[in-house]
Tab-separated table of C-alpha atoms and ligand atoms in Angstrom:
chain	number	residue	atom	x	y	z
A	475	UNK	CA	-12.329	-0.695	-29.962
A	476	UNK	CA	-12.873	-2.215	-26.528
A	477	UNK	CA	-12.118	-5.904	-26.084
A	478	UNK	CA	-15.096	-6.154	-23.733
A	479	UNK	CA	-18.346	-5.847	-25.662
A	480	UNK	CA	-21.863	-7.253	-25.684
A	481	UNK	CA	-22.487	-9.938	-28.273
A	482	UNK	CA	-25.874	-11.616	-28.491
A	483	UNK	CA	-26.879	-9.920	-25.261
A	484	UNK	CA	-23.914	-11.158	-23.196
A	485	UNK	CA	-20.717	-9.349	-22.273
A	486	UNK	CA	-17.719	-10.997	-23.900
A	487	UNK	CA	-13.972	-10.736	-23.505
A	488	UNK	CA	-12.878	-10.869	-27.138
A	489	UNK	CA	-14.853	-13.922	-28.354
A	490	UNK	CA	-15.360	-15.545	-24.954
A	491	UNK	CA	-18.665	-15.043	-23.096
A	492	UNK	CA	-17.893	-14.082	-19.497
A	493	UNK	CA	-20.412	-16.559	-18.011
A	494	UNK	CA	-18.328	-19.374	-19.525
A	495	UNK	CA	-15.296	-18.185	-17.558
A	496	UNK	CA	-17.372	-17.723	-14.397
A	497	UNK	CA	-18.585	-21.277	-14.714
A	498	UNK	CA	-15.018	-22.578	-14.993
A	499	UNK	CA	-13.242	-20.506	-12.324
A	500	UNK	CA	-16.021	-19.173	-10.097
A	501	UNK	CA	-16.345	-15.536	-9.066
A	502	UNK	CA	-14.867	-13.056	-8.509
A	503	UNK	CA	-12.153	-13.199	-11.161
A	504	UNK	CA	-9.934	-10.872	-13.151
A	505	UNK	CA	-10.031	-11.195	-16.913
A	506	UNK	CA	-7.510	-9.723	-19.338
A	507	UNK	CA	-7.602	-9.416	-23.111
A	508	UNK	CA	-4.524	-10.299	-25.135
A	509	UNK	CA	-5.720	-8.161	-28.048
A	510	UNK	CA	-6.126	-5.130	-25.784
A	511	UNK	CA	-2.689	-5.603	-24.218
A	512	UNK	CA	-1.097	-5.968	-27.623
A	513	UNK	CA	-2.839	-3.007	-29.157
A	514	UNK	CA	-1.918	-0.784	-26.190
A	515	UNK	CA	1.743	-1.776	-26.530
A	516	UNK	CA	1.737	-1.352	-30.300
A	517	UNK	CA	0.222	2.101	-29.950
A	518	UNK	CA	3.203	3.126	-27.802
A	519	UNK	CA	5.703	1.446	-30.117
A	520	UNK	CA	4.158	3.154	-33.152
A	521	UNK	CA	4.054	6.569	-31.494
A	522	UNK	CA	7.731	6.370	-30.571
A	523	UNK	CA	8.902	4.606	-33.747
A	524	UNK	CA	11.839	6.454	-35.224
A	525	UNK	CA	12.875	7.844	-31.852
A	526	UNK	CA	15.726	6.378	-29.834
A	527	UNK	CA	13.361	5.181	-27.122
A	528	UNK	CA	12.639	2.095	-24.991
A	529	UNK	CA	9.302	1.186	-23.483
A	530	UNK	CA	9.917	-0.356	-20.080
A	531	UNK	CA	6.575	-1.630	-18.791
A	532	UNK	CA	6.056	-0.671	-15.122
A	533	UNK	CA	5.329	-4.074	-13.639
A	534	UNK	CA	3.707	-2.615	-10.559
A	535	UNK	CA	0.527	-2.054	-12.574
A	536	UNK	CA	0.049	-5.773	-13.218
A	537	UNK	CA	2.835	-8.263	-12.651
A	538	UNK	CA	1.158	-11.486	-13.691
A	539	UNK	CA	3.751	-13.493	-15.628
A	540	UNK	CA	1.436	-14.037	-18.588
A	541	UNK	CA	0.694	-10.314	-18.845
A	542	UNK	CA	4.396	-9.439	-18.717
A	543	UNK	CA	5.131	-12.174	-21.261
A	544	UNK	CA	2.479	-10.837	-23.634
A	545	UNK	CA	4.185	-7.436	-23.601
A	546	UNK	CA	7.750	-8.788	-23.539
A	547	UNK	CA	7.065	-10.789	-26.703
A	548	UNK	CA	6.385	-7.497	-28.451
A	549	UNK	CA	9.675	-6.040	-27.253
A	550	UNK	CA	8.801	-4.365	-23.965
A	551	UNK	CA	11.465	-3.883	-21.331
A	552	UNK	CA	10.560	-3.615	-17.662
A	553	UNK	CA	10.557	-1.045	-14.886
A	554	UNK	CA	10.760	-2.857	-11.547
A	555	UNK	CA	10.696	-1.673	-7.948
A	556	UNK	CA	11.673	-4.792	-6.031
A	557	UNK	CA	13.654	-7.977	-6.458
A	558	UNK	CA	10.305	-9.733	-6.657
A	559	UNK	CA	9.361	-7.736	-9.733
A	560	UNK	CA	12.862	-8.169	-11.130
A	561	UNK	CA	12.519	-11.937	-10.884
A	562	UNK	CA	9.084	-11.803	-12.483
A	563	UNK	CA	10.409	-9.745	-15.396
A	564	UNK	CA	13.205	-12.243	-16.017
A	565	UNK	CA	10.895	-15.238	-15.609
A	566	UNK	CA	8.543	-13.730	-18.180
A	567	UNK	CA	11.356	-13.328	-20.695
A	568	UNK	CA	12.456	-9.706	-20.337
A	569	UNK	CA	16.249	-9.606	-20.784
A	570	UNK	CA	18.184	-8.034	-17.881
A	571	UNK	CA	19.605	-5.531	-20.369
A	572	UNK	CA	16.103	-4.027	-20.726
A	573	UNK	CA	15.323	-3.704	-17.026
A	574	UNK	CA	15.325	-0.458	-15.049
A	575	UNK	CA	15.339	-0.712	-11.263
A	576	UNK	CA	13.334	2.149	-9.720
A	577	UNK	CA	12.047	2.709	-6.200
A	578	UNK	CA	12.680	4.958	-3.254
A	579	UNK	CA	14.244	2.479	-0.842
A	580	UNK	CA	16.185	-0.293	-2.554
A	581	UNK	CA	18.097	-2.405	-0.045
A	582	UNK	CA	21.736	-3.363	-0.522
A	583	UNK	CA	20.678	-6.979	-0.994
A	584	UNK	CA	18.307	-5.946	-3.784
A	585	UNK	CA	21.030	-3.854	-5.426
A	586	UNK	CA	23.431	-6.784	-5.268
A	587	UNK	CA	20.961	-9.104	-6.999
A	588	UNK	CA	20.143	-6.565	-9.696
A	589	UNK	CA	23.771	-5.657	-10.415
A	590	UNK	CA	24.721	-9.317	-10.509
A	591	UNK	CA	22.193	-9.800	-13.287
A	592	UNK	CA	23.544	-6.907	-15.320
A	593	UNK	CA	20.418	-4.748	-15.533
A	594	UNK	CA	20.254	-1.714	-17.803
A	595	UNK	CA	20.018	1.015	-15.188
A	596	UNK	CA	19.416	1.738	-11.517
A	597	UNK	CA	17.478	4.869	-10.612
A	598	UNK	CA	18.423	6.251	-7.205
A	599	UNK	CA	16.299	8.689	-5.248
A	600	UNK	CA	18.641	10.041	-2.557
A	601	UNK	CA	22.287	10.620	-1.659
A	602	UNK	CA	22.397	7.744	0.853
A	603	UNK	CA	20.914	5.404	-1.742
A	604	UNK	CA	23.503	6.556	-4.295
A	605	UNK	CA	26.305	5.912	-1.823
A	606	UNK	CA	24.917	2.471	-0.978
A	607	UNK	CA	24.709	1.601	-4.674
A	608	UNK	CA	28.318	2.620	-5.239
A	609	UNK	CA	29.453	0.626	-2.218
A	610	UNK	CA	27.647	-2.516	-3.370
A	611	UNK	CA	28.792	-2.183	-6.996
A	612	UNK	CA	32.416	-1.505	-6.007
A	613	UNK	CA	32.409	-4.557	-3.724
A	614	UNK	CA	31.311	-6.615	-6.732
A	615	UNK	CA	33.877	-5.049	-9.038
A	616	UNK	CA	31.244	-3.483	-11.300
A	617	UNK	CA	30.162	0.049	-12.125
A	618	UNK	CA	26.398	0.674	-12.092
A	619	UNK	CA	24.835	2.733	-14.877
A	620	UNK	CA	22.840	5.136	-12.769
A	621	UNK	CA	20.121	7.746	-13.040
A	622	UNK	CA	19.252	10.150	-10.279
A	623	UNK	CA	15.502	10.598	-10.088
A	624	UNK	CA	14.864	14.273	-9.672
A	625	UNK	CA	11.820	15.885	-8.169
A	626	UNK	CA	10.867	18.715	-10.527
A	627	UNK	CA	8.288	20.238	-8.141
A	628	UNK	CA	5.493	20.031	-10.683
A	629	UNK	CA	1.851	19.614	-9.769
A	630	UNK	CA	0.673	16.564	-11.715
A	631	UNK	CA	-2.976	17.612	-11.236
A	632	UNK	CA	-3.952	14.093	-10.216
A	633	UNK	CA	-5.161	12.386	-7.023
A	634	UNK	CA	-2.953	13.350	-4.037
A	635	UNK	CA	-2.153	9.721	-3.262
A	636	UNK	CA	-0.689	9.140	-6.731
A	637	UNK	CA	1.034	12.491	-7.196
A	638	UNK	CA	4.798	12.226	-6.775
A	639	UNK	CA	6.472	15.262	-8.301
A	640	UNK	CA	5.937	17.914	-5.614
A	641	UNK	CA	8.609	19.038	-3.191
A	642	UNK	CA	6.652	17.650	-0.264
A	643	UNK	CA	6.540	14.141	-1.776
A	644	UNK	CA	9.091	11.540	-0.675
A	645	UNK	CA	10.251	10.876	-4.220
A	646	UNK	CA	13.425	11.919	-5.987
A	647	UNK	CA	16.102	14.502	-5.299
A	648	UNK	CA	15.183	18.198	-5.210
A	649	UNK	CA	16.161	19.984	-8.429
A	650	UNK	CA	18.348	22.449	-6.503
A	651	UNK	CA	20.341	19.582	-5.013
A	652	UNK	CA	20.655	17.587	-8.218
A	653	UNK	CA	23.967	19.047	-9.424
A	654	UNK	CA	25.662	18.368	-6.111
A	655	UNK	CA	24.342	14.790	-6.079
A	656	UNK	CA	25.729	14.225	-9.589
A	657	UNK	CA	29.057	15.717	-8.470
A	658	UNK	CA	29.112	13.238	-5.607
A	659	UNK	CA	28.191	10.426	-8.004
A	660	UNK	CA	31.139	11.306	-10.249
A	661	UNK	CA	33.477	10.945	-7.281
A	662	UNK	CA	32.229	7.469	-6.325
A	663	UNK	CA	33.872	4.305	-7.674
A	664	UNK	CA	30.782	2.118	-8.183
A	665	UNK	CA	28.400	4.346	-10.121
A	666	UNK	CA	28.426	5.900	-13.577
A	667	UNK	CA	25.894	8.762	-13.654
A	668	UNK	CA	24.596	8.457	-17.216
A	669	UNK	CA	20.965	9.443	-16.938
A	670	UNK	CA	18.392	11.772	-15.414
A	671	UNK	CA	15.075	10.237	-14.342
A	672	UNK	CA	11.729	11.788	-13.508
A	673	UNK	CA	8.214	10.539	-12.721
A	674	UNK	CA	5.658	13.048	-11.520
A	675	UNK	CA	2.597	10.945	-10.854
A	676	UNK	CA	0.001	8.647	-12.296
A	677	UNK	CA	-3.295	8.985	-14.172
A	678	UNK	CA	-2.345	12.328	-15.722
A	679	UNK	CA	-4.912	13.481	-18.229
A	680	UNK	CA	-3.191	16.724	-19.209
A	681	UNK	CA	0.136	17.140	-20.997
A	682	UNK	CA	1.051	20.429	-19.311
A	683	UNK	CA	2.637	18.905	-16.168
A	684	UNK	CA	4.636	16.503	-18.340
A	685	UNK	CA	5.854	19.468	-20.384
A	686	UNK	CA	7.058	21.360	-17.298
A	687	UNK	CA	8.784	18.274	-15.923
A	688	UNK	CA	10.483	17.308	-19.188
A	689	UNK	CA	11.654	20.886	-19.786
A	690	UNK	CA	13.230	20.937	-16.352
A	691	UNK	CA	14.907	17.594	-17.017
A	692	UNK	CA	16.275	18.862	-20.337
A	693	UNK	CA	17.679	21.992	-18.694
A	694	UNK	CA	19.276	19.839	-16.018
A	695	UNK	CA	20.882	17.562	-18.609
A	696	UNK	CA	22.520	20.602	-20.219
A	697	UNK	CA	23.689	21.934	-16.858
A	698	UNK	CA	25.108	18.545	-15.898
A	699	UNK	CA	26.977	18.311	-19.191
A	700	UNK	CA	28.455	21.736	-18.463
A	701	UNK	CA	29.587	20.306	-15.153
A	702	UNK	CA	31.429	17.625	-17.121
A	703	UNK	CA	29.001	14.696	-16.758
A	704	UNK	CA	28.446	12.426	-19.728
A	705	UNK	CA	24.631	12.271	-19.630
A	706	UNK	CA	23.386	10.095	-22.493
A	707	UNK	CA	19.981	8.977	-21.345
A	708	UNK	CA	16.786	10.351	-19.861
A	709	UNK	CA	14.078	8.310	-18.152
A	710	UNK	CA	10.748	10.095	-18.345
A	711	UNK	CA	8.733	7.745	-16.117
A	712	UNK	CA	5.131	6.708	-16.655
A	713	UNK	CA	1.930	8.413	-15.766
A	714	UNK	CA	-0.191	8.766	-18.880
A	715	UNK	CA	-3.815	8.403	-17.803
A	716	UNK	CA	-6.616	6.283	-19.208
A	717	UNK	CA	-10.335	6.800	-19.541
A	718	UNK	CA	-12.239	5.494	-16.514
A	719	UNK	CA	-15.215	7.784	-16.772
A	720	UNK	CA	-15.052	9.630	-20.025
A	721	UNK	CA	-11.753	11.383	-19.320
A	722	UNK	CA	-9.937	12.087	-22.549
A	723	UNK	CA	-6.242	11.391	-21.964
A	724	UNK	CA	-3.723	12.947	-24.319
A	725	UNK	CA	-3.091	10.934	-27.465
A	726	UNK	CA	0.126	8.955	-27.675
A	727	UNK	CA	1.019	10.923	-30.786
A	728	UNK	CA	0.817	14.188	-28.823
A	729	UNK	CA	2.690	12.676	-25.893
A	730	UNK	CA	5.456	11.419	-28.205
A	731	UNK	CA	5.587	14.803	-29.919
A	732	UNK	CA	6.003	16.461	-26.515
A	733	UNK	CA	8.854	14.102	-25.643
A	734	UNK	CA	10.485	14.906	-28.968
A	735	UNK	CA	9.980	18.658	-28.559
A	736	UNK	CA	11.344	18.821	-25.024
A	737	UNK	CA	14.157	16.259	-25.070
A	738	UNK	CA	14.755	15.443	-28.744
A	739	UNK	CA	17.606	17.931	-29.079
A	740	UNK	CA	19.640	16.312	-26.313
A	741	UNK	CA	20.697	13.264	-28.302
A	742	UNK	CA	19.740	11.096	-25.336
A	743	UNK	CA	18.243	7.616	-25.346
A	744	UNK	CA	14.745	7.958	-23.879
A	745	UNK	CA	13.236	5.408	-21.500
A	746	UNK	CA	9.494	5.426	-20.832
A	747	UNK	CA	7.899	3.527	-17.939
A	748	UNK	CA	4.188	3.229	-18.713
A	749	UNK	CA	2.082	0.976	-16.502
A	750	UNK	CA	-1.592	1.883	-16.386
A	751	UNK	CA	-1.836	2.990	-20.020
A	752	UNK	CA	-0.626	-0.437	-21.205
A	753	UNK	CA	-2.823	-2.656	-19.060
A	754	UNK	CA	-5.586	-0.603	-17.426
A	755	UNK	CA	-8.238	-0.933	-20.079
A	756	UNK	CA	-7.156	-4.470	-20.968
A	757	UNK	CA	-8.657	-5.948	-17.813
A	758	UNK	CA	-11.910	-6.256	-15.911
A	759	UNK	CA	-13.033	-7.704	-12.604
A	760	UNK	CA	-16.100	-9.919	-12.766
A	761	UNK	CA	-18.223	-10.516	-9.675
A	762	UNK	CA	-21.566	-12.023	-8.811
A	763	UNK	CA	-24.357	-10.270	-6.950
A	764	UNK	CA	-25.022	-12.178	-3.753
A	765	UNK	CA	-27.961	-10.127	-2.500
A	766	UNK	CA	-30.032	-7.096	-3.335
A	767	UNK	CA	-30.829	-5.333	-0.111
A	768	UNK	CA	-33.480	-2.667	0.183
A	769	UNK	CA	-32.846	-0.061	2.868
A	770	UNK	CA	-34.982	2.851	3.986
A	771	UNK	CA	-32.730	5.412	2.303
A	772	UNK	CA	-30.547	3.329	0.037
A	773	UNK	CA	-30.638	0.163	-1.997
A	774	UNK	CA	-27.574	-2.031	-1.975
A	775	UNK	CA	-26.081	-4.551	-4.355
A	776	UNK	CA	-23.925	-6.864	-2.266
A	777	UNK	CA	-21.299	-8.575	-4.407
A	778	UNK	CA	-18.943	-11.469	-3.857
A	779	UNK	CA	-16.030	-9.149	-4.722
A	780	UNK	CA	-14.755	-6.776	-2.081
A	781	UNK	CA	-12.192	-4.093	-1.305
A	782	UNK	CA	-9.562	-6.805	-0.899
A	783	UNK	CA	-10.026	-7.683	-4.589
A	784	UNK	CA	-10.167	-4.139	-5.999
A	785	UNK	CA	-9.128	-1.460	-3.532
A	786	UNK	CA	-9.025	1.543	-5.849
A	787	UNK	CA	-12.547	2.815	-5.047
A	788	UNK	CA	-11.892	2.606	-1.274
A	789	UNK	CA	-8.398	4.053	-1.451
A	790	UNK	CA	-8.709	6.751	-4.099
A	791	UNK	CA	-12.473	7.149	-4.494
A	792	UNK	CA	-11.796	5.776	-7.947
A	793	UNK	CA	-14.630	5.301	-10.411
A	794	UNK	CA	-14.898	1.990	-12.256
A	795	UNK	CA	-17.745	1.609	-14.695
A	796	UNK	CA	-19.986	-1.298	-13.679
A	797	UNK	CA	-21.787	-3.256	-16.384
A	798	UNK	CA	-24.239	-6.112	-15.975
A	799	UNK	CA	-22.920	-9.117	-17.887
A	800	UNK	CA	-26.409	-9.725	-19.292
A	801	UNK	CA	-27.047	-6.792	-21.588
A	802	UNK	CA	-29.864	-4.644	-20.226
A	803	UNK	CA	-32.810	-3.763	-22.399
A	804	UNK	CA	-32.230	-0.508	-24.245
A	805	UNK	CA	-35.114	1.140	-22.428
A	806	UNK	CA	-34.369	-0.385	-18.986
A	807	UNK	CA	-34.982	2.166	-16.238
A	808	UNK	CA	-31.878	2.902	-14.167
A	809	UNK	CA	-31.970	3.048	-10.386
A	810	UNK	CA	-29.417	4.428	-7.941
A	811	UNK	CA	-27.622	1.629	-6.096
A	812	UNK	CA	-24.793	1.440	-3.578
A	813	UNK	CA	-22.523	-1.336	-4.814
A	814	UNK	CA	-20.652	-2.936	-1.939
A	815	UNK	CA	-18.645	-5.990	-0.937
A	816	UNK	CA	-19.078	-8.318	2.035
A	817	UNK	CA	-16.048	-7.089	4.041
A	818	UNK	CA	-16.813	-5.693	7.494
A	819	UNK	CA	-15.902	-2.074	6.770
A	820	UNK	CA	-17.979	0.789	5.474
A	821	UNK	CA	-15.069	1.561	3.151
A	822	UNK	CA	-15.815	-1.675	1.333
A	823	UNK	CA	-17.865	0.266	-1.177
A	824	UNK	CA	-17.324	0.239	-4.928
A	825	UNK	CA	-19.884	2.867	-5.870
A	826	UNK	CA	-22.345	5.141	-4.115
A	827	UNK	CA	-25.760	5.866	-5.608
A	828	UNK	CA	-24.630	4.617	-9.004
A	829	UNK	CA	-27.323	4.685	-11.661
A	830	UNK	CA	-27.583	1.083	-12.831
A	831	UNK	CA	-30.013	-0.930	-14.890
A	832	UNK	CA	-31.869	-3.639	-12.951
A	833	UNK	CA	-29.426	-6.171	-11.511
A	834	UNK	CA	-30.704	-9.069	-9.429
A	835	UNK	CA	-29.239	-11.546	-6.973
A	836	UNK	CA	-27.171	-14.116	-8.847
A	837	UNK	CA	-26.383	-11.761	-11.745
A	838	UNK	CA	-22.825	-11.206	-12.923
A	839	UNK	CA	-21.365	-7.707	-13.123
A	840	UNK	CA	-18.099	-6.443	-14.592
A	841	UNK	CA	-15.911	-3.620	-13.309
A	842	UNK	CA	-14.186	-2.072	-16.294
A	843	UNK	CA	-10.655	-0.601	-16.471
A	844	UNK	CA	-9.423	-2.932	-13.743
A	845	UNK	CA	-6.324	-4.255	-15.514
A	846	UNK	CA	-3.969	-1.847	-13.741
A	847	UNK	CA	-3.504	-1.705	-9.982
A	848	UNK	CA	-6.300	-4.229	-9.485
A	849	UNK	CA	-5.046	-7.763	-8.887
A	850	UNK	CA	-1.612	-6.531	-7.782
A	851	UNK	CA	-3.089	-4.475	-4.952
A	852	UNK	CA	-5.387	-7.211	-3.729
A	853	UNK	CA	-5.020	-8.895	-0.368
A	854	UNK	CA	-6.476	-11.784	1.576
A	855	UNK	CA	-8.202	-9.534	4.152
A	856	UNK	CA	-11.073	-11.346	5.867
A	857	UNK	CA	-9.337	-14.577	4.744
A	858	UNK	CA	-10.678	-14.104	1.260
A	859	UNK	CA	-8.458	-15.958	-1.237
A	860	UNK	CA	-6.999	-13.848	-4.046
A	861	UNK	CA	-9.285	-13.746	-7.066
A	862	UNK	CA	-8.001	-15.836	-9.958
A	863	UNK	CA	-6.745	-14.188	-13.140
A	864	UNK	CA	-7.725	-15.317	-16.608
A	865	UNK	CA	-6.208	-14.343	-19.951
A	866	UNK	CA	-8.370	-14.415	-23.057
A	867	UNK	CA	-6.922	-14.777	-26.538
A	868	UNK	CA	-9.537	-14.756	-29.285
A	869	UNK	CA	-11.912	-17.594	-28.508
A	870	UNK	CA	-9.699	-19.336	-25.937
A	871	UNK	CA	-8.887	-18.527	-22.351
A	872	UNK	CA	-6.458	-19.752	-19.729
A	873	UNK	CA	-6.269	-19.390	-15.966
A	874	UNK	CA	-3.036	-17.474	-15.416
A	875	UNK	CA	-3.313	-17.420	-11.624
A	876	UNK	CA	-5.524	-19.876	-9.846
A	877	UNK	CA	-7.609	-19.135	-6.800
A	878	UNK	CA	-5.780	-20.460	-3.737
A	879	UNK	CA	-7.671	-22.663	-1.311
A	880	UNK	CA	-8.138	-21.622	2.314
A	881	UNK	CA	-5.822	-24.492	3.220
A	882	UNK	CA	-3.116	-22.975	1.020
A	883	UNK	CA	-3.638	-19.613	2.722
A	884	UNK	CA	-3.133	-21.209	6.115
A	885	UNK	CA	-0.212	-23.394	5.040
A	886	UNK	CA	2.401	-20.680	5.590
A	887	UNK	CA	1.331	-20.208	9.207
A	888	UNK	CA	2.434	-22.197	12.194
A	889	UNK	CA	1.119	-22.455	15.737
A	890	UNK	CA	4.079	-22.433	18.166
A	891	UNK	CA	4.739	-25.537	20.267
A	892	UNK	CA	3.706	-23.786	23.518
A	893	UNK	CA	0.171	-23.461	22.213
B	2192	LLP	N1	7.508	4.764	-12.943
B	2192	LLP	C1	7.508	5.028	-11.627
B	2192	LLP	C2	8.753	5.423	-10.997
B	2192	LLP	C3	6.302	4.935	-10.894
B	2192	LLP	O1	6.312	5.221	-9.586
B	2192	LLP	C4	5.112	4.561	-11.535
B	2192	LLP	C5	3.841	4.433	-10.794
B	2192	LLP	C6	5.162	4.250	-12.907
B	2192	LLP	C7	6.371	4.380	-13.592
B	2192	LLP	C8	3.959	3.821	-13.684
B	2192	LLP	O2	2.996	4.823	-13.710
B	2192	LLP	P1	1.665	4.649	-14.595
B	2192	LLP	O3	2.079	4.678	-16.043
B	2192	LLP	O4	1.043	3.361	-14.232
B	2192	LLP	O5	0.838	5.807	-14.210
B	2192	LLP	N2	-2.008	2.422	-7.319
B	2192	LLP	C9	-2.287	3.678	-7.971
B	2192	LLP	C10	-1.187	4.087	-8.939
B	2192	LLP	C11	0.202	4.149	-8.313
B	2192	LLP	C12	1.274	4.524	-9.280
B	2192	LLP	C13	2.620	4.393	-8.682
B	2192	LLP	N3	3.737	4.646	-9.536
B	2192	LLP	C14	-3.652	3.576	-8.650
B	2192	LLP	O6	-4.316	2.547	-8.541
B	2192	LLP	O7	-4.110	4.551	-9.266
């Protein structure tokens, strides 16, 4: 059941009416549901119960400390792609021993920090990165437990900008080169090649690409063992999609069954790196309508949220369901509206000709499924302060990131003396 429902004619987050939050923090704001975060995590944990598997939450989807903490309390590890995310994971209570360091271009300084903390595993994506990791680890007198992320050349059947498993993508090491990279790894002093990693893309709504990728990983594990490598782990990445617009993503039970069927016989520890499927439907963005503008050809709803707050529609043509916070009458006639923000770009458009019930100036609206890749991808473009984030828990709520003032935005800047 969704955590965001109408009660007494008003959209609530759990038991909190959204207008109460708007009154406290202003608009726009992000709002997350503890119950939704917890139930998404528990669904994963239940599906993989009985398997030797770890769920390492991909922080990139939403790295607010309170969100990470909510998941960490339930036992989640973390998948991080920068020292910034690494520090967030630790600050939120994820032990270093449950942290995987992914990413296509880790610097030596980042590797040094991560190895110094004793993280679980580093996933490298190229020969030069492998060599750098070994060099850094050896200089510290440690050996890094390492996975090579392979590129299985599988079409993830998702948006091109979030597809990562094709040969032409920048990610991972080509399958044909993998054995030679592992051979090189075995000859280096600072790395212990213990794992094979894969991640083919995000928002996958079909299991078939996962199946192809996992089968290729399993075959590679066997080949690597024949080559004499002691491969004990596989990291199967993230990527399970969510429902934005009626898509029906695979069930976690089917996904877990696929993992078992393809890799269960290997005797490997399995790491999963879900992001979107843990947090996506646990968050919304709430905005206020500033104006209704009637054009000759189109009618516009101009909001106080913009592409800097939620860039997914501009960047990926992503669909986010828009609901008025005041429940519309059951028989309210819908009208096609272009829903836009105030930023000076035509791309600052959330929805084109969207059928919506009557929404007037001053009314609150909610963008659903905005918990993943929403707040984390926001910017201060047009000197618009980052929208605050609020976490709801039953009938209480807390501001988990406050809205900065313009003065705070300017505080990091300096005008040189010659001006
Ligand atoms: N592991 C790796 C190595 C990844 O690159 C990603 C996502 C994940 C795990 C988590 O994938 P998820 O479970 O969230 O699908 N900004 C885009 C999505 C970018 C995904 C990048 N990598 C969006 O808003 O759709």
